[in-house]
CSV table of C-alpha atoms and ligand atoms in Angstrom, one decimal:
chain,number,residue,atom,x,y,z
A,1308,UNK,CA,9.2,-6.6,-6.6
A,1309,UNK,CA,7.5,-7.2,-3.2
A,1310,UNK,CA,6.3,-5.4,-0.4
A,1311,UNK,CA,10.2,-5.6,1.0
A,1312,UNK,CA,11.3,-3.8,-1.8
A,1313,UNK,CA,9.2,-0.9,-1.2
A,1314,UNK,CA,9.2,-1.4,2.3
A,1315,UNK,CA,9.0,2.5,3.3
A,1316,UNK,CA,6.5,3.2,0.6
A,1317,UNK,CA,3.4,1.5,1.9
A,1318,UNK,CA,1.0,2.2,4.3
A,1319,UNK,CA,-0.4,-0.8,4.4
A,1320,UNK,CA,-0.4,-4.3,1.8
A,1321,UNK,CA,-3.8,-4.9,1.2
A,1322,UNK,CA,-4.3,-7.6,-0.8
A,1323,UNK,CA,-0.7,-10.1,-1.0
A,1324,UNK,CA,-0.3,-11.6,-4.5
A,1325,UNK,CA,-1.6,-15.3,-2.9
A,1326,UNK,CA,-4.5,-13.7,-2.0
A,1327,UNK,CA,-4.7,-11.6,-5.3
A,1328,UNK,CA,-4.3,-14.8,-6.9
A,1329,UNK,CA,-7.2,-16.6,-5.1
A,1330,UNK,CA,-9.8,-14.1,-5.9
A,1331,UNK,CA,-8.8,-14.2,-9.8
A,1332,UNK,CA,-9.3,-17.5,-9.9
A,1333,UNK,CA,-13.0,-17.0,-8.1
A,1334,UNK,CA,-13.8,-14.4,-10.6
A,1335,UNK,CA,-12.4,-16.0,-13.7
A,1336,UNK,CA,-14.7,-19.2,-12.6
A,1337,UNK,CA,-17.5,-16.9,-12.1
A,1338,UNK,CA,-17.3,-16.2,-15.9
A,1339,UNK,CA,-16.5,-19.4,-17.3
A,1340,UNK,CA,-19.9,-20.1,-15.6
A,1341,UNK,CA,-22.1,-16.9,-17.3
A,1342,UNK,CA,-19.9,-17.1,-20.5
A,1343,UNK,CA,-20.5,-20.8,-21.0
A,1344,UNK,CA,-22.3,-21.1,-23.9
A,1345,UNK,CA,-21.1,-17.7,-25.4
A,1346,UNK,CA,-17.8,-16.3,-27.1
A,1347,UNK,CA,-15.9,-13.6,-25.4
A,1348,UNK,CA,-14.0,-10.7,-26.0
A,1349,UNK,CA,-12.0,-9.4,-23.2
A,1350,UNK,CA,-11.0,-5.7,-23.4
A,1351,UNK,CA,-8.0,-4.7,-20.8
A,1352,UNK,CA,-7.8,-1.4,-20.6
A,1353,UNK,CA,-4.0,-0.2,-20.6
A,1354,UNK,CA,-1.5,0.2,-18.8
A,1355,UNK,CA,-2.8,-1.0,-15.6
A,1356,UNK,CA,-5.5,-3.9,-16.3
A,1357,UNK,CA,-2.0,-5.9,-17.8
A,1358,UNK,CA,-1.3,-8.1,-14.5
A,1359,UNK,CA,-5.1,-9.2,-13.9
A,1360,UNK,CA,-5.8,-9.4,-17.8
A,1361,UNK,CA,-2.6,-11.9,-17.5
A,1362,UNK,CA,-3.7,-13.9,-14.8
A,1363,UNK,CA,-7.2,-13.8,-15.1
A,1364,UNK,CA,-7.4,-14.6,-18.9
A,1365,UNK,CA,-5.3,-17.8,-18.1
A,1366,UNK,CA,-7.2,-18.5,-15.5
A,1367,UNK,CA,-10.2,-18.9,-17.8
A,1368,UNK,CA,-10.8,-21.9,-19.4
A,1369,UNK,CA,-12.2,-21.7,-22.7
A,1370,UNK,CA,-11.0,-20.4,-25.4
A,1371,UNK,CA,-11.5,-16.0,-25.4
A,1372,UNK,CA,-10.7,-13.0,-27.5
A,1373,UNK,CA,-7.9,-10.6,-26.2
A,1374,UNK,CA,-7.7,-7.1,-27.0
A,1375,UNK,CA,-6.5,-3.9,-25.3
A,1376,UNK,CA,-7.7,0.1,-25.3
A,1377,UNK,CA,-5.8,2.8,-23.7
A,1378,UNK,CA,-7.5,5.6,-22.9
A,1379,UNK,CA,-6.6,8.7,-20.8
A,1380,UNK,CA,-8.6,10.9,-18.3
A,1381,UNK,CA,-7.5,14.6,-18.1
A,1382,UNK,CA,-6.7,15.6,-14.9
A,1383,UNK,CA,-3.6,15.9,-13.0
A,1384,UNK,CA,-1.7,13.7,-10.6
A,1385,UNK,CA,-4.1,10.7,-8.5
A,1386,UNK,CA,-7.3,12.7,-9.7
A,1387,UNK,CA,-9.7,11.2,-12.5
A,1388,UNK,CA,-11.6,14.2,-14.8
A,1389,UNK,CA,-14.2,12.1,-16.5
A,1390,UNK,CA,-12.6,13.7,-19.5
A,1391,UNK,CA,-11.4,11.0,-21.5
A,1392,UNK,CA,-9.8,10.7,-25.1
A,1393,UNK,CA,-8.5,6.8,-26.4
A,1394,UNK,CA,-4.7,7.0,-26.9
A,1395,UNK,CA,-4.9,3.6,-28.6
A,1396,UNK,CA,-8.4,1.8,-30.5
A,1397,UNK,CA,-9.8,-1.7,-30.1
A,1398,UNK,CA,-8.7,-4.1,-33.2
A,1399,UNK,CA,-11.5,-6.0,-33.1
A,1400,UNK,CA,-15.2,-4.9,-34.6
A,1401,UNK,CA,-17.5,-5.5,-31.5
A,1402,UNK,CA,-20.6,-6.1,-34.0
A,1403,UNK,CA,-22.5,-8.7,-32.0
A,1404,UNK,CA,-19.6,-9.5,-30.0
A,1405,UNK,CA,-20.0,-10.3,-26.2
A,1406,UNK,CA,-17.7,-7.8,-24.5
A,1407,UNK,CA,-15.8,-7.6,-21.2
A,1408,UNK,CA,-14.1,-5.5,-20.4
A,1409,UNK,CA,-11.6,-5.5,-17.7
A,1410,UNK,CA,-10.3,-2.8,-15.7
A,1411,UNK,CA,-7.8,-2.7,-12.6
A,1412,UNK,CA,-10.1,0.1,-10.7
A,1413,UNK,CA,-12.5,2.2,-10.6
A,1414,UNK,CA,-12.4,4.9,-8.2
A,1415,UNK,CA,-15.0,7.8,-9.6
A,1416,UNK,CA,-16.6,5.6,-12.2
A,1417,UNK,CA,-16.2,8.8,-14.8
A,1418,UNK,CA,-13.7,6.7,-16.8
A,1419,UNK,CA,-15.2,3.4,-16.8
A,1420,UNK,CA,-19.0,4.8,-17.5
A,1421,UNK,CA,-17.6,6.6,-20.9
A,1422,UNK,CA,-15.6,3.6,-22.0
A,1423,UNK,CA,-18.9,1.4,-21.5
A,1424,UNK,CA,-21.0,3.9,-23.4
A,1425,UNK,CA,-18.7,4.3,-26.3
A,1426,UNK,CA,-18.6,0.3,-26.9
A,1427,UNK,CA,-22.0,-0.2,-26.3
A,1428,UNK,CA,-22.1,2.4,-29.8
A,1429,UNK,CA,-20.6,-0.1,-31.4
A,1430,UNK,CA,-23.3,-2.6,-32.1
A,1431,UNK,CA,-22.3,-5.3,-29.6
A,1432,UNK,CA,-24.2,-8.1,-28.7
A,1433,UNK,CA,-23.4,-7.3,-24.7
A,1434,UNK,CA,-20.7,-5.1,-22.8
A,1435,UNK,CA,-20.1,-6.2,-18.9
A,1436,UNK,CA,-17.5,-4.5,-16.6
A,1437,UNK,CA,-14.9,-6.7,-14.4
A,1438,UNK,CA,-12.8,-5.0,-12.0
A,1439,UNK,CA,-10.6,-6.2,-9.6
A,1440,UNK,CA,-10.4,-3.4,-7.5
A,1441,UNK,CA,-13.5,-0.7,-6.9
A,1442,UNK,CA,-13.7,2.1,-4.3
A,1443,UNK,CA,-17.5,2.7,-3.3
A,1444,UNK,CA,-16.6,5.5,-1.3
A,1445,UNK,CA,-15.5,8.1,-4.7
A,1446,UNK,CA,-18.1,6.8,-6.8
A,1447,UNK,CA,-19.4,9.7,-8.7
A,1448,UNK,CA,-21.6,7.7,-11.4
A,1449,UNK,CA,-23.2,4.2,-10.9
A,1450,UNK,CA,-22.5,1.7,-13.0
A,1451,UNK,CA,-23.1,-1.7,-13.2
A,1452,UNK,CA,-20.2,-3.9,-12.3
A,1453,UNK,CA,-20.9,-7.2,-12.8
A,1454,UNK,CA,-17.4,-8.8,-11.6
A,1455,UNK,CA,-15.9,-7.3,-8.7
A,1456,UNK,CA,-12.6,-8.4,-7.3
A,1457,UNK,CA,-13.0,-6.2,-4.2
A,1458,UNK,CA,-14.0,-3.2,-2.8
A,1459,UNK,CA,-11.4,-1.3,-0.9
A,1460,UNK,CA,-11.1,2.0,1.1
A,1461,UNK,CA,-10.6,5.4,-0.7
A,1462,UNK,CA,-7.1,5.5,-0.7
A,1463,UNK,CA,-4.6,5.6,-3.1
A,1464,UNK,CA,-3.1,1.8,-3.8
A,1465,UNK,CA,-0.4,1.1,-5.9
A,1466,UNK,CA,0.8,-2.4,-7.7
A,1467,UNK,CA,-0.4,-5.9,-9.5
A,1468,UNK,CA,-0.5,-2.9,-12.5
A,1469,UNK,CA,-1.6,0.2,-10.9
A,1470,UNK,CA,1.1,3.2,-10.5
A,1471,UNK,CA,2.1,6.0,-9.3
A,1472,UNK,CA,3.7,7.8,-12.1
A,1473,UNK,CA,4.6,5.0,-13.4
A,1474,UNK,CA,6.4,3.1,-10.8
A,1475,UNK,CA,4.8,0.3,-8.8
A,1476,UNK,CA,3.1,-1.7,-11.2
A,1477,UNK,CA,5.3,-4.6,-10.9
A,1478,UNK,CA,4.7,-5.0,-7.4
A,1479,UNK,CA,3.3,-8.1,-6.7
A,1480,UNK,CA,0.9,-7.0,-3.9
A,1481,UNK,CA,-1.6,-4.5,-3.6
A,1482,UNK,CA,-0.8,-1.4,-1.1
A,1483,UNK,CA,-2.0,1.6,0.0
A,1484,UNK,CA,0.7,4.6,-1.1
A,1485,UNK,CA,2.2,6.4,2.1
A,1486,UNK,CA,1.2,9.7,1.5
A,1487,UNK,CA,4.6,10.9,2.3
A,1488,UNK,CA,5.4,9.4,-0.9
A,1489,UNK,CA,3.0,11.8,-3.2
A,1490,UNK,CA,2.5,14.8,-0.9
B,1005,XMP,P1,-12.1,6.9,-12.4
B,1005,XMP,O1,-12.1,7.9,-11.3
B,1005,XMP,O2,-12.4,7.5,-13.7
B,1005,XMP,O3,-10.5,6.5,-12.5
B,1005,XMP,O4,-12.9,5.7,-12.0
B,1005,XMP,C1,-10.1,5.3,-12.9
B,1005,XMP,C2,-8.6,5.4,-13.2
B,1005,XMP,O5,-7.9,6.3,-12.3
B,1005,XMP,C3,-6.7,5.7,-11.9
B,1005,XMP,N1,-6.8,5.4,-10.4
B,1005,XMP,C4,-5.8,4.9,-9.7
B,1005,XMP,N2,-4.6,4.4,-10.0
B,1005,XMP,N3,-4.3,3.9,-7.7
B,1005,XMP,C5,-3.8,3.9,-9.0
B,1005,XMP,O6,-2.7,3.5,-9.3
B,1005,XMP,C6,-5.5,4.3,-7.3
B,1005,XMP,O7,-5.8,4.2,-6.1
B,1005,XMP,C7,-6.3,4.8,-8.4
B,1005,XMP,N4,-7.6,5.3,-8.3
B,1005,XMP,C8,-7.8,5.7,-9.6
B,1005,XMP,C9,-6.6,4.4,-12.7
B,1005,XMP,O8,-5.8,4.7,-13.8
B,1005,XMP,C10,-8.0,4.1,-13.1
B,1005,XMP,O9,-8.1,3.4,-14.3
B,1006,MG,MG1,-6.4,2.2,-15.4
């Protein structure tokens, strides 16, 4: 679906899929570049890393390692806890493994800090963080991002993966919710 199809739902489009597109192709050149020599595992975290862990991986071009976590904050509704428990393991053993891990957005930072800790327990050879979407604004932890698609307002956006219970995520732009829609 489009931003037509949602037409009275958005606020605003942000980012349109074109534009979406170009700046996963910038990213996944920048690591091509810093993963040169090196073999990568990419993590997607589901549900909502699917569309850039689609685009991006195919975007890369050598060959990677694909494999997927689903974790969960507690908390209700648009809100983040920090609480997190895994509703679904990595396959892979990340023993000396270089690991990315890619992520849709991170708005407090609470989920995305835990996940990095509890793979860097792991034994791997390196963990970096790529994000298309990051909200500087909510950050309640720092971490270090090293790919960052880019950094929007602290709203709540919807699509290219990212929901609001559960609808949205195949909408191919990226836009803020109306809050009429969740208020
Ligand atoms: P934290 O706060 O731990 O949260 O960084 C990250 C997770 O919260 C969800 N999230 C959003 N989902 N639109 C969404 O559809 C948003 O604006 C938004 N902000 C946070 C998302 O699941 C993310 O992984
Ligand atoms: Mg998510």
């Amino acid at each position: 679906m489009d931003s037509q199809d949602v037409y009275d739902d958005l606020e605003e489009v942000l980012y349109t899929a074109d534009q979406i597109q170009a700046r996963v192709d910038e990213l996944a050149a920048d690591i091509d570049r810093d993963y040169a020599d090196k073999d990568v595992l990419i993590v997607g975290v589901l549900k909502g890393a699917v569309m850039v862990m689609a685009d991006l991986s195919r975007a890369l071009t050598s060959h990677i390692t694909m494999d997927w976590m689903a974790v969960s904050s507690y908390g209700s509704g648009t809100k983040s806890s920090g609480v997190v428990r895994i509703l679904k393991d990595l396959d892979a053993d990340l023993m000396n493994r270089h690991v990315l891990i890619v992520e849709d957005i991170i708005d407090s930072g609470l989920t995305l800090s835990w996940l990095k800790a509890n793979l860097e327990s792991r034994g791997p050879a390196s963990v970096e963080i790529c994000t298309l979407l990051r909200k500087p604004e909510a950050a309640k932890v720092s971490i270090d991002v090293k790919y960052v698609g880019y950094d929007i307002p602290n709203k709540f956006v919807v699509g290219y993966g990212l929901d609001f219970a559960e609808k949205y995520r195949n909408l191919d732009c990226i836009g803020i919710l109306a809050p009429h829609v969740y208020e």
